Structures are given as C-alpha cells and as structure tokens.
C-alpha cells in the first residue's frame, strides 16, 4: 500500500513539473507574439503617417517646381548681362546646370554643350575637361554608357588632377557598376565588377574618410559584401549630415531601403522609400526611382489604387526629365499596374451596379412601407383630430389663466412695495418740509435782528460761511440714509451679493450709506439720470458717472445688467 502511494506521488510530481514547463513555454510564445504584433502595429502606423505626408507633398509638387523655375529664371537673366565676359557666362551656366541636375535632361545637355563651346573659345583645357566630365556623368546616369565611355576614353587622365580626376574615376565607377548590374552574361558581369571595384579603390584612396563621397563608396562596398550591420552604420552617419528635402538625402534614404530589401525587412524598406520620395518631390528631383519601387511593393500587396497613383506620378516625372533609362524601368511595370487598376475599376463598377439594383429594390419596399405608414397615420390623425383640438383649447385657457394669476401677483407685489415707499417718503417729506419752514423762520428773525442792530458785517460773515450749507447737507444725507434704509433695510447686503469680494461696498458707519451706495439707492428709487443724481447729492456729473462705472466693473454677472439687478432689490420690513 505504501509502495503504491509513493509510485503515484512520483508520477504526480513528474506531471506537475511537465505542466509547469509547458506553461513557461506557452508564456514565452505569447510574449514573442505580443512583441511582434506591437512592433507590426507601430510600424504600420508610422508608414500610414508617412504616406499621408507623401500624398500632401505630391499635391504640392507644382509649388516646389515653381520655386526651382524661379531660381533658374533668375540665373538665366544674369547671363543676359552685356557686361559679362565668356568666363563669367561659363560660371553662371555652371549654376544653371546644377539647378537643372536631375530636373531636366535636355536642359542640362544644352547648357553643358554651351559651356564646352565657351571653354573652347577661352582655350581653357581645365574648363573643357570639367564640362566634358559633366557630360560623361550625365550620360552615365541616364544609361547611355557607350557614349559616356567614348567621352572618357578621349580624355587624358594624366592631365587631370584634384576634383576633375575624382569626377573622372567616379564616371567610370558609375558606368561599370551599372553595367555589372544589368549585364546578362556572368562573364561580362564579373569583368565589369572588377573595373567597378578598381575605380572604387582609386576613389577611396583619394577621398577623406569623413567625406560623403568616401562614405558612399564604403557603404556600397559593405552592401556588396553583405556586411549589413556596418552598411547600416555608415548609412546612418550619412543621413545624420544630410538635409531632408535635398537630392543627396533622397539618394541616401533610397540606398538605405536597398539594405532593408536585402534583409527582407519590408516595413523599413517602405519607410525609407517613402522618405526618399518625399525628399525627391520637395527638391524637384525628376530623375528618381523611389516612388516607382514603392508602387511595385504596394502593387504586390494588392494596394492597386495607391500603386497606380504613384507609378503615374513617376511616369510624369520621367517624362518631364526625359530619361530613357527611367522610361524603360517604368514601362516594365506600368502596363501591369494599369491593367490591374482598370480591372479593379471594372469590379467596382460591377459592385456599384449590383448595389444600385439592391438599393432600388429596397427603395421600392421602403416606398411601399412609407405609403402604408402614411395612410395609417392619416387615419389616426382623423380619429384624434377632435381630441387634439379640445386639448389645445383647454391648454390655451389654462395658460391664459396662469398668465392672469402671475400678472395679478406681480401687480399686487409692485403695488404693495410702491405703497410702502410712498407712505414712508410722504411722511418724511412732510416732516422735513415742516422743519425747513421753521429753519427759514429762524433765519428770517436772525437777519431782521442784525439789520435792526445794524451789524451788517456780522450778517455778511454768516452768509459767506458754508457751515450752514454743510450742516444742511449732512442732515440731508442723514435723513435720506435713514429713510431709505427704513424702507430697504437689506439693501447693502443684497447689493454686495451682486459684487465680487474685492469690490464690496461697506459704509463707514452702521445705519448710514456712503457715496456709491447713495448713488445706487437713488437708482433703486428710479432716478437713473446721472445729472439728476449729481444735483441731489451735490457732486459733478463726471464724478457720478465714474462711481457708477467703478461699481459696475466689480459686478459678478453681466456688467450691462447690473443696474437692472439693483432695481430688482425689494423693500422689506425689519
């Protein structure tokens, strides 16, 4: 029995450890899949964003080309200067050739030939060699290798030095590099490659290691030898010193896409083809390859519309530049993409036709349903018409009754408040008027007394003093404050509720108002004209206006509604 239990325990432990191992393995697989999926999603988002920028750049092509044309027109106008000699014209033509580089093959050819003629007129062999090398480079870049070699073979390399010798080696390197790539015979491939490598070595020995030219050749060498990590490192260095929107950046980005093509990294390949294409458009480079290859990749992914748009854009650029080599490359894929696009359009037309038929049938059904529903609604309206009319009349009467009640309540409240104000002010007015009669009588007796006693000078001094007026004014303010606060005891508190904390009005003495409060007390009583308020309170109109503006600026609510809110402060008993 013990042996049996130990045997089962042993196998239980084995199975448990096996399950743990399976769980760990599955967890690792899930982790790897998650990382891959996250990378794929991020890469796709980046490519989609770049494609949006590419589309925007394509739409703005005319703007970039117009800028290029303006630069060329300016240089052409300089050539027409009658004070220029042949050497000066030659130098300006060089700048025009630089502007036309990768923009218009025929125009470059015309200005190179002009400079060759000028160099011969000047009998300047250095300038002649320079222009002939430019012509050889142009022919080599456009696939006219035989003509390029013919020009180079007529030149004496021993008479070349410095930059001219560099360009001489570069032209041969370019020609044999392309011939090695396009050659069908393996024997010819190997022979051309030997020449290409020999000229590359010659250039490496002449260039400084930090220059773009040196790094470009070194990158090509690493790419040919499939040392791709070193190749990427050199390319990154080149990209870091190149400016986006220039021909050199477009070339470097294109060459980086070639590295990722070798690595079968489709996302990165597309990314740098897009960047290269955008840079080509911004720099008005018409002799380009990035957009054509991008169109081919999208075509393989069955993104026919985008592929068709990009290949047509590339074809227009090639047509504008008039590059035979580029025409050949595009013509290999353009018919196939165009045919696929036309088939897609036909399929879409068929689908649209089917959709229209389905929609038409559904519309007929919907029309019949609407007709039936409309008929039922019409019937219901007829049966409920009397009831609706009765309800409308009842609601109208009820509304009028409510309005009447509201108007009566409002009128009663206004009458009550108005009655309270009038009663109090009538009593106060009668009392003040009686007091003023007594004061006038006292004043009369005082004047009579001084006249009888012939103390006119004392009388003059008394009438000249403002003490009487000031005293009366204080009494007027006191009576006004007491009377108003008797009717509106909560006026100060309610007014301050309409103001921000920093703008609240606090009287110096309880039971009295300050100037601002008296102004708005008069406004509450219906006296809104600043000139009338100024006359009552014995201030200038401008002072009253400034006080009103100052207080309204501290309003919590809408500034223009402040005085209307003050008018709503009601009278109440203490």
XYZ file of C-alpha atoms in Angstrom:
574
model
C 0.000 0.000 0.000
C 2.877 2.405 0.862
C 4.666 1.449 -2.359
C 1.516 2.177 -4.356
C 1.142 5.639 -2.787
C 4.823 6.523 -3.395
C 4.530 5.421 -7.016
C 1.549 7.688 -7.635
C 3.211 10.592 -5.818
C 6.275 10.238 -8.046
C 4.219 10.412 -11.254
C 2.181 13.286 -9.882
C 5.397 15.284 -9.331
C 6.625 14.411 -12.849
C 3.321 15.543 -14.424
C 3.284 18.720 -12.345
C 6.812 19.665 -13.460
C 5.888 18.878 -17.052
C 2.836 21.184 -16.858
C 4.984 23.992 -15.416
C 7.422 23.560 -18.286
C 4.586 23.693 -20.853
C 3.131 26.793 -19.165
C 6.524 28.558 -19.268
C 6.941 27.628 -22.917
C 3.472 28.903 -23.850
C 4.070 32.109 -21.884
C 7.282 32.704 -23.872
C 5.437 32.150 -27.151
C 2.710 34.617 -26.141
C 5.359 37.166 -25.155
C 7.161 36.824 -28.503
C 3.881 37.091 -30.438
C 2.891 40.189 -28.414
C 6.219 41.900 -29.108
C 5.957 41.073 -32.805
C 2.356 42.328 -33.016
C 3.202 45.565 -31.147
C 6.138 46.209 -33.473
C 3.997 45.491 -36.550
C 1.194 47.844 -35.441
C 3.629 50.678 -34.645
C 5.463 50.191 -37.939
C 2.187 50.234 -39.865
C 1.080 53.444 -38.110
C 4.389 55.110 -38.978
C 4.119 54.055 -42.635
C 0.494 55.251 -42.831
C 1.521 58.648 -41.396
C 4.390 58.940 -43.885
C 2.073 58.020 -46.773
C -0.196 60.923 -45.746
C 2.809 63.289 -45.906
C 3.770 61.788 -49.274
C 0.265 62.425 -50.657
C 0.385 66.035 -49.411
C 3.816 66.526 -50.988
C 2.553 65.120 -54.306
C -0.319 67.619 -54.255
C 2.196 70.450 -53.627
C 4.560 69.385 -56.439
C 3.757 72.499 -58.501
C 4.809 74.774 -55.596
C 8.250 73.131 -55.332
C 8.730 73.133 -59.115
C 7.794 76.825 -59.351
C 10.470 77.652 -56.775
C 13.011 75.713 -58.860
C 11.901 77.531 -62.045
C 12.232 80.931 -60.332
C 15.848 80.142 -59.375
C 16.631 79.056 -62.946
C 14.928 82.138 -64.457
C 16.963 84.403 -62.171
C 20.230 82.763 -63.300
C 19.213 82.968 -66.979
C 18.534 86.692 -66.569
C 22.068 87.124 -65.151
C 23.537 85.568 -68.312
C 21.918 88.322 -70.393
C 24.054 90.962 -68.666
C 26.016 92.633 -71.510
C 28.951 93.420 -69.194
C 29.704 89.716 -68.603
C 32.654 88.103 -70.334
C 32.780 84.480 -71.508
C 34.327 83.301 -68.263
C 31.512 84.915 -66.247
C 28.862 83.353 -68.512
C 30.572 79.969 -68.064
C 30.345 80.229 -64.276
C 26.649 81.213 -64.326
C 25.956 78.342 -66.731
C 27.543 76.015 -64.160
C 24.966 77.175 -61.614
C 22.155 76.671 -64.138
C 23.434 73.120 -64.793
C 23.405 72.488 -61.018
C 19.782 73.701 -60.850
C 18.767 71.503 -63.784
C 20.548 68.470 -62.277
C 18.041 65.592 -62.010
C 15.330 68.055 -63.148
C 15.589 68.296 -66.940
C 17.958 66.105 -69.012
C 17.583 68.123 -72.214
C 18.216 71.451 -70.441
C 21.352 70.125 -68.690
C 22.620 68.810 -72.020
C 22.065 72.203 -73.694
C 23.973 74.143 -71.021
C 26.808 71.600 -70.812
C 27.276 71.919 -74.591
C 27.199 75.721 -74.228
C 29.969 75.523 -71.626
C 32.001 73.170 -73.811
C 31.796 75.765 -76.610
C 32.741 78.577 -74.192
C 35.712 76.563 -72.845
C 36.957 76.036 -76.413
C 36.588 79.769 -77.156
C 38.517 80.565 -73.981
C 41.084 77.860 -74.920
C 40.888 76.733 -71.300
C 41.609 72.984 -71.111
C 40.650 72.775 -67.435
C 37.173 74.181 -68.103
C 36.840 71.948 -71.163
C 37.724 68.839 -69.126
C 35.301 69.929 -66.404
C 32.392 70.267 -68.863
C 33.205 67.041 -70.708
C 33.220 65.174 -67.390
C 29.809 66.676 -66.595
C 28.558 65.400 -69.950
C 30.004 61.926 -69.319
C 28.397 61.877 -65.867
C 25.019 62.918 -67.333
C 25.181 60.201 -69.993
C 26.287 57.577 -67.456
C 23.409 58.489 -65.102
C 20.878 58.208 -67.942
C 22.010 54.768 -69.104
C 23.945 55.937 -72.181
C 27.065 54.041 -71.144
C 28.710 53.707 -74.580
C 28.571 57.455 -75.205
C 29.886 58.096 -71.683
C 32.845 55.721 -72.151
C 33.536 57.288 -75.535
C 33.935 60.753 -73.961
C 36.095 59.436 -71.110
C 38.359 57.423 -73.418
C 39.197 60.573 -75.412
C 40.384 62.314 -72.237
C 43.952 62.044 -70.961
C 43.767 61.118 -67.242
C 47.352 62.259 -66.691
C 46.284 65.839 -67.439
C 43.577 65.681 -64.744
C 44.075 66.461 -61.075
C 42.109 67.233 -57.940
C 38.337 67.306 -58.308
C 38.494 66.620 -62.060
C 40.336 63.333 -61.534
C 37.833 62.398 -58.822
C 34.986 63.008 -61.273
C 36.804 61.020 -63.973
C 37.110 57.964 -61.696
C 33.526 58.442 -60.453
C 32.109 58.345 -64.006
C 33.913 55.076 -64.744
C 32.783 53.653 -61.380
C 29.152 54.569 -62.126
C 29.243 53.133 -65.663
C 30.827 49.811 -64.687
C 28.662 49.488 -61.575
C 25.506 49.770 -63.689
C 26.868 47.523 -66.451
C 27.724 44.896 -63.855
C 24.160 45.080 -62.520
C 22.387 44.958 -65.910
C 24.725 42.571 -67.762
C 23.164 39.226 -68.692
C 26.387 37.267 -69.222
C 28.101 36.237 -65.992
C 31.478 36.673 -67.676
C 30.694 40.289 -68.518
C 29.251 40.816 -65.022
C 32.492 39.705 -63.415
C 34.626 41.797 -65.820
C 32.581 44.956 -65.224
C 32.639 44.343 -61.477
C 36.450 44.185 -61.489
C 36.588 47.574 -63.232
C 33.991 48.983 -60.826
C 35.950 47.790 -57.760
C 39.217 49.120 -59.172
C 37.812 52.615 -59.678
C 36.140 52.462 -56.259
C 39.517 51.682 -54.654
C 41.109 54.562 -56.545
C 38.449 56.939 -55.233
C 38.753 55.643 -51.648
C 42.472 56.435 -51.764
C 41.715 59.992 -52.891
C 38.759 60.937 -50.643
C 38.992 61.906 -46.985
C 37.289 59.241 -44.749
C 34.889 61.838 -43.326
C 33.505 62.952 -46.696
C 30.135 61.951 -48.147
C 31.841 60.554 -51.251
C 34.085 58.246 -49.222
C 31.210 57.053 -47.005
C 29.013 56.412 -50.073
C 31.622 54.140 -51.685
C 32.309 52.395 -48.363
C 28.615 51.747 -47.848
C 28.373 50.218 -51.332
C 31.344 48.012 -50.575
C 29.746 46.754 -47.322
C 26.425 46.195 -49.118
C 28.066 44.168 -51.895
C 29.868 42.031 -49.294
C 26.619 41.667 -47.278
C 28.181 43.254 -44.183
C 24.835 44.830 -43.483
C 25.415 45.971 -39.878
C 28.435 48.021 -40.988
C 26.464 49.161 -44.006
C 23.610 50.491 -41.815
C 26.084 52.202 -39.510
C 27.708 54.106 -42.403
C 24.305 54.967 -43.870
C 23.108 56.357 -40.514
C 26.184 58.565 -40.392
C 25.460 59.831 -43.914
C 21.801 60.511 -43.079
C 22.774 62.489 -39.974
C 24.751 65.031 -42.019
C 22.329 65.270 -44.975
C 19.472 67.786 -45.088
C 15.975 66.483 -45.725
C 14.491 67.812 -48.955
C 17.768 67.609 -50.892
C 18.866 65.245 -53.677
C 21.650 63.800 -51.530
C 19.192 62.923 -48.718
C 16.887 61.245 -51.243
C 19.808 59.148 -52.546
C 20.979 58.105 -49.066
C 17.435 57.159 -47.966
C 16.996 55.155 -51.198
C 20.256 53.297 -50.570
C 19.088 52.512 -47.022
C 15.945 50.942 -48.477
C 18.209 48.664 -50.531
C 19.832 47.417 -47.314
C 16.427 46.567 -45.813
C 15.422 44.892 -49.080
C 18.379 42.531 -48.681
C 17.312 41.908 -45.055
C 13.705 41.227 -46.186
C 12.555 43.983 -43.810
C 9.596 45.217 -45.857
C 8.345 47.813 -43.341
C 11.685 49.609 -43.081
C 12.217 49.335 -46.832
C 8.886 51.055 -47.490
C 9.571 53.676 -44.805
C 12.812 54.836 -46.417
C 11.413 54.639 -49.935
C 8.643 56.992 -48.788
C 11.138 59.354 -47.117
C 13.266 59.315 -50.263
C 10.218 60.016 -52.465
C 9.082 62.936 -50.258
C 12.591 64.412 -50.337
C 12.678 63.981 -54.144
C 9.424 65.910 -54.553
C 10.476 68.706 -52.184
C 13.794 69.128 -54.049
C 12.107 68.818 -57.507
C 14.131 65.718 -58.412
C 12.506 64.272 -61.532
C 15.120 61.559 -62.178
C 14.086 59.307 -59.281
C 13.428 55.649 -58.548
C 11.971 55.562 -55.013
C 8.329 56.148 -55.952
C 8.469 53.568 -58.753
C 9.763 50.838 -56.429
C 7.249 51.855 -53.739
C 4.466 51.491 -56.329
C 5.724 47.989 -57.166
C 5.724 46.980 -53.474
C 2.194 48.294 -52.933
C 1.083 46.519 -56.109
C 2.344 43.223 -54.660
C 0.320 43.987 -51.504
C -2.760 44.434 -53.727
C -2.989 48.167 -52.940
C -3.819 48.862 -56.547
C -5.133 52.445 -56.274
C -2.041 53.750 -54.461
C 0.299 51.793 -56.753
C -1.447 53.243 -59.826
C -1.271 56.802 -58.470
C 2.452 56.524 -57.598
C 3.523 54.857 -60.857
C 1.713 57.521 -62.885
C 3.371 60.230 -60.809
C 6.763 58.596 -61.500
C 5.942 58.341 -65.201
C 5.130 62.073 -65.332
C 8.459 62.869 -63.638
C 10.359 60.604 -66.048
C 8.537 62.176 -68.997
C 9.419 65.655 -67.719
C 13.087 64.717 -67.182
C 13.220 62.735 -70.467
C 15.307 59.890 -69.064
C 15.418 56.845 -71.371
C 16.658 54.590 -68.584
C 13.823 55.653 -66.260
C 11.266 55.154 -69.069
C 12.488 51.589 -69.543
C 12.227 50.776 -65.824
C 8.724 52.253 -65.511
C 7.484 50.691 -68.742
C 8.190 47.253 -67.272
C 5.609 47.723 -64.510
C 3.267 50.491 -65.712
C 1.163 48.320 -68.079
C 0.691 45.620 -65.455
C -0.336 48.077 -62.723
C -2.583 49.983 -65.166
C -4.289 46.761 -66.247
C -4.845 45.744 -62.622
C -6.211 49.209 -61.835
C -8.611 49.052 -64.779
C -9.789 45.600 -63.659
C -10.317 46.973 -60.158
C -12.349 49.863 -61.575
C -14.425 47.397 -63.589
C -15.032 45.279 -60.473
C -16.016 48.389 -58.557
C -18.406 49.355 -61.349
C -19.996 45.901 -61.238
C -20.298 46.072 -57.459
C -21.761 49.559 -57.745
C -24.261 48.314 -60.320
C -25.279 45.467 -58.011
C -25.556 47.867 -55.102
C -27.756 50.159 -57.190
C -30.070 47.268 -58.043
C -30.293 46.229 -54.386
C -30.807 49.833 -53.288
C -33.508 50.295 -55.924
C -35.382 47.222 -54.679
C -35.020 48.340 -51.086
C -36.212 51.810 -52.087
C -39.359 50.334 -53.648
C -40.028 48.330 -50.493
C -39.362 51.379 -48.363
C -41.644 53.497 -50.549
C -44.448 50.976 -50.184
C -43.880 50.854 -46.410
C -43.874 54.636 -46.172
C -47.102 54.809 -48.168
C -48.747 52.277 -45.835
C -47.493 54.041 -42.698
C -48.581 57.406 -44.080
C -52.051 56.036 -44.731
C -52.271 54.693 -41.151
C -51.026 57.977 -39.704
C -53.586 59.910 -41.739
C -56.328 57.657 -40.395
C -55.133 58.140 -36.790
C -54.955 61.901 -37.291
C -58.544 61.990 -38.476
C -59.796 59.998 -35.458
C -57.826 62.051 -32.931
C -58.405 65.444 -34.524
C -61.295 66.428 -32.281
C -59.478 65.327 -29.137
C -56.368 67.323 -30.099
C -58.439 70.445 -30.729
C -60.173 70.083 -27.382
C -56.821 69.632 -25.578
C -55.392 72.655 -27.365
C -58.308 74.829 -26.288
C -58.065 73.577 -22.718
C -54.312 74.196 -22.616
C -54.800 77.675 -24.092
C -57.374 78.583 -21.465
C -55.178 77.152 -18.701
C -52.189 79.134 -19.978
C -54.179 82.364 -20.063
C -55.442 81.732 -16.530
C -51.872 81.170 -15.281
C -50.691 84.318 -17.030
C -53.502 86.308 -15.450
C -52.659 84.975 -11.970
C -48.972 85.779 -12.476
C -49.771 89.301 -13.643
C -52.059 89.868 -10.638
C -49.436 88.582 -8.193
C -46.749 90.750 -9.796
C -49.037 93.784 -9.817
C -50.012 93.223 -6.184
C -46.356 92.934 -5.157
C -45.406 96.074 -7.043
C -48.365 97.985 -5.643
C -47.566 96.845 -2.095
C -43.931 97.878 -2.400
C -44.827 101.145 -4.141
C -47.415 101.928 -1.454
C -44.901 101.243 1.314
C -42.294 103.523 -0.325
C -44.798 106.298 -0.989
C -46.263 106.243 2.533
C -42.890 106.464 4.208
C -41.499 109.120 1.856
C -44.667 111.273 2.144
C -44.377 111.255 5.946
C -40.661 112.028 5.805
C -41.172 114.729 3.176
C -43.882 116.457 5.304
C -41.674 116.328 8.400
C -38.604 117.701 6.533
C -40.723 120.404 4.867
C -42.131 121.489 8.231
C -38.606 121.621 9.709
C -37.402 123.750 6.770
C -40.266 126.216 7.342
C -39.135 126.539 10.988
C -35.494 126.978 9.904
C -36.434 129.624 7.356
C -38.396 131.493 10.033
C -35.384 131.323 12.409
C -33.117 132.534 9.605
C -35.533 135.406 8.849
C -35.526 136.521 12.514
C -31.732 136.339 12.672
C -31.389 138.530 9.523
C -34.001 141.011 10.883
C -32.147 141.210 14.195
C -28.809 142.023 12.506
C -30.447 144.625 10.297
C -32.134 146.334 13.246
C -28.903 146.285 15.267
C -27.043 147.456 12.150
C -24.458 144.641 12.423
C -24.385 144.110 8.670
C -20.779 142.927 8.679
C -21.618 140.067 11.032
C -24.543 139.166 8.823
C -22.264 139.158 5.773
C -19.755 136.876 7.517
C -22.518 134.426 8.379
C -23.887 134.350 4.858
C -20.381 133.965 3.438
C -19.659 130.830 5.511
C -20.582 127.353 4.164
C -21.141 125.919 7.608
C -24.867 126.231 7.251
C -24.887 124.509 3.835
C -22.548 121.751 5.035
C -24.670 121.160 8.079
C -27.812 121.026 5.984
C -26.124 118.688 3.506
C -25.105 116.330 6.325
C -28.632 116.450 7.634
C -29.936 115.755 4.116
C -27.663 112.702 3.813
C -28.691 111.537 7.295
C -32.399 111.866 6.560
C -32.002 110.208 3.166
C -29.974 107.299 4.588
C -32.363 106.702 7.479
C -35.451 106.921 5.289
C -34.047 104.686 2.548
C -32.695 102.047 4.933
C -36.015 102.074 6.763
C -37.729 101.004 3.518
C -34.838 98.865 2.205
C -33.102 97.585 5.359
C -31.278 94.797 3.452
C -30.217 96.938 0.507
C -26.492 96.997 1.343
C -26.295 93.218 1.855
C -28.261 92.465 -1.331
C -26.227 94.921 -3.392
C -22.976 93.351 -2.173
C -24.238 89.938 -3.279
C -24.153 91.328 -6.817
C -20.461 92.340 -6.448
C -17.176 90.415 -6.337
C -15.456 90.115 -2.965
C -12.851 92.791 -3.724
C -15.499 95.251 -4.885
C -17.994 95.073 -1.995
C -19.278 98.417 -0.630
C -19.018 98.817 3.153
C -20.318 102.075 4.816
C -18.068 103.647 7.451
C -20.900 103.820 9.993
C -23.774 101.434 10.512
C -27.138 102.908 9.585
C -25.563 105.246 7.010
C -24.656 104.971 3.340
C -21.500 106.050 1.541
C -21.500 107.946 -1.773
C -21.560 104.822 -4.013
C -24.417 103.311 -2.016
C -26.405 106.600 -2.173
C -25.997 106.668 -5.977
C -27.393 103.153 -6.351
C -30.062 103.853 -3.722
C -31.338 106.673 -5.972
C -31.157 104.310 -8.981
C -33.263 101.818 -6.986
C -35.833 104.613 -6.418
C -35.996 105.126 -10.200
C -33.666 108.121 -10.554
C -31.206 106.850 -13.202
C -30.121 110.077 -14.881
C -26.570 110.974 -13.751
C -27.260 114.748 -13.904
C -30.258 114.421 -11.555
C -28.288 112.204 -9.164
C -25.406 114.740 -9.243
C -27.790 117.592 -8.417
C -29.351 115.703 -5.490
C -26.039 114.592 -3.976
C -24.210 117.852 -4.898
C -21.460 116.191 -6.982
C -20.308 116.754 -10.543
C -21.896 114.635 -13.298
C -18.471 113.229 -14.179
C -17.906 112.089 -10.571
C -21.279 110.317 -10.527
C -20.500 108.640 -13.841
C -17.092 107.410 -12.616
C -18.630 105.989 -9.401
C -21.264 104.117 -11.451
C -18.678 102.654 -13.845
C -16.353 101.656 -10.979
C -19.097 99.729 -9.169
C -20.443 98.091 -12.348
C -16.930 96.882 -13.228
C -16.956 94.817 -9.999
C -20.213 93.063 -10.933
C -20.344 89.291 -10.516
C -22.638 88.920 -13.501
C -23.053 90.720 -16.808
C -21.897 94.315 -16.385
C -24.672 95.862 -18.520
C -27.369 94.072 -16.459
C -26.050 95.275 -13.073
C -28.363 98.296 -12.632
C -31.372 96.218 -13.714
C -30.449 93.724 -10.968
C -30.238 96.616 -8.472
C -33.755 97.711 -9.464
C -34.994 94.236 -8.512
C -33.903 94.606 -4.860
C -37.182 94.627 -2.985
C -38.371 96.653 0.007
C -38.982 94.713 3.212
C -39.667 95.304 6.874
C -37.070 94.706 9.566
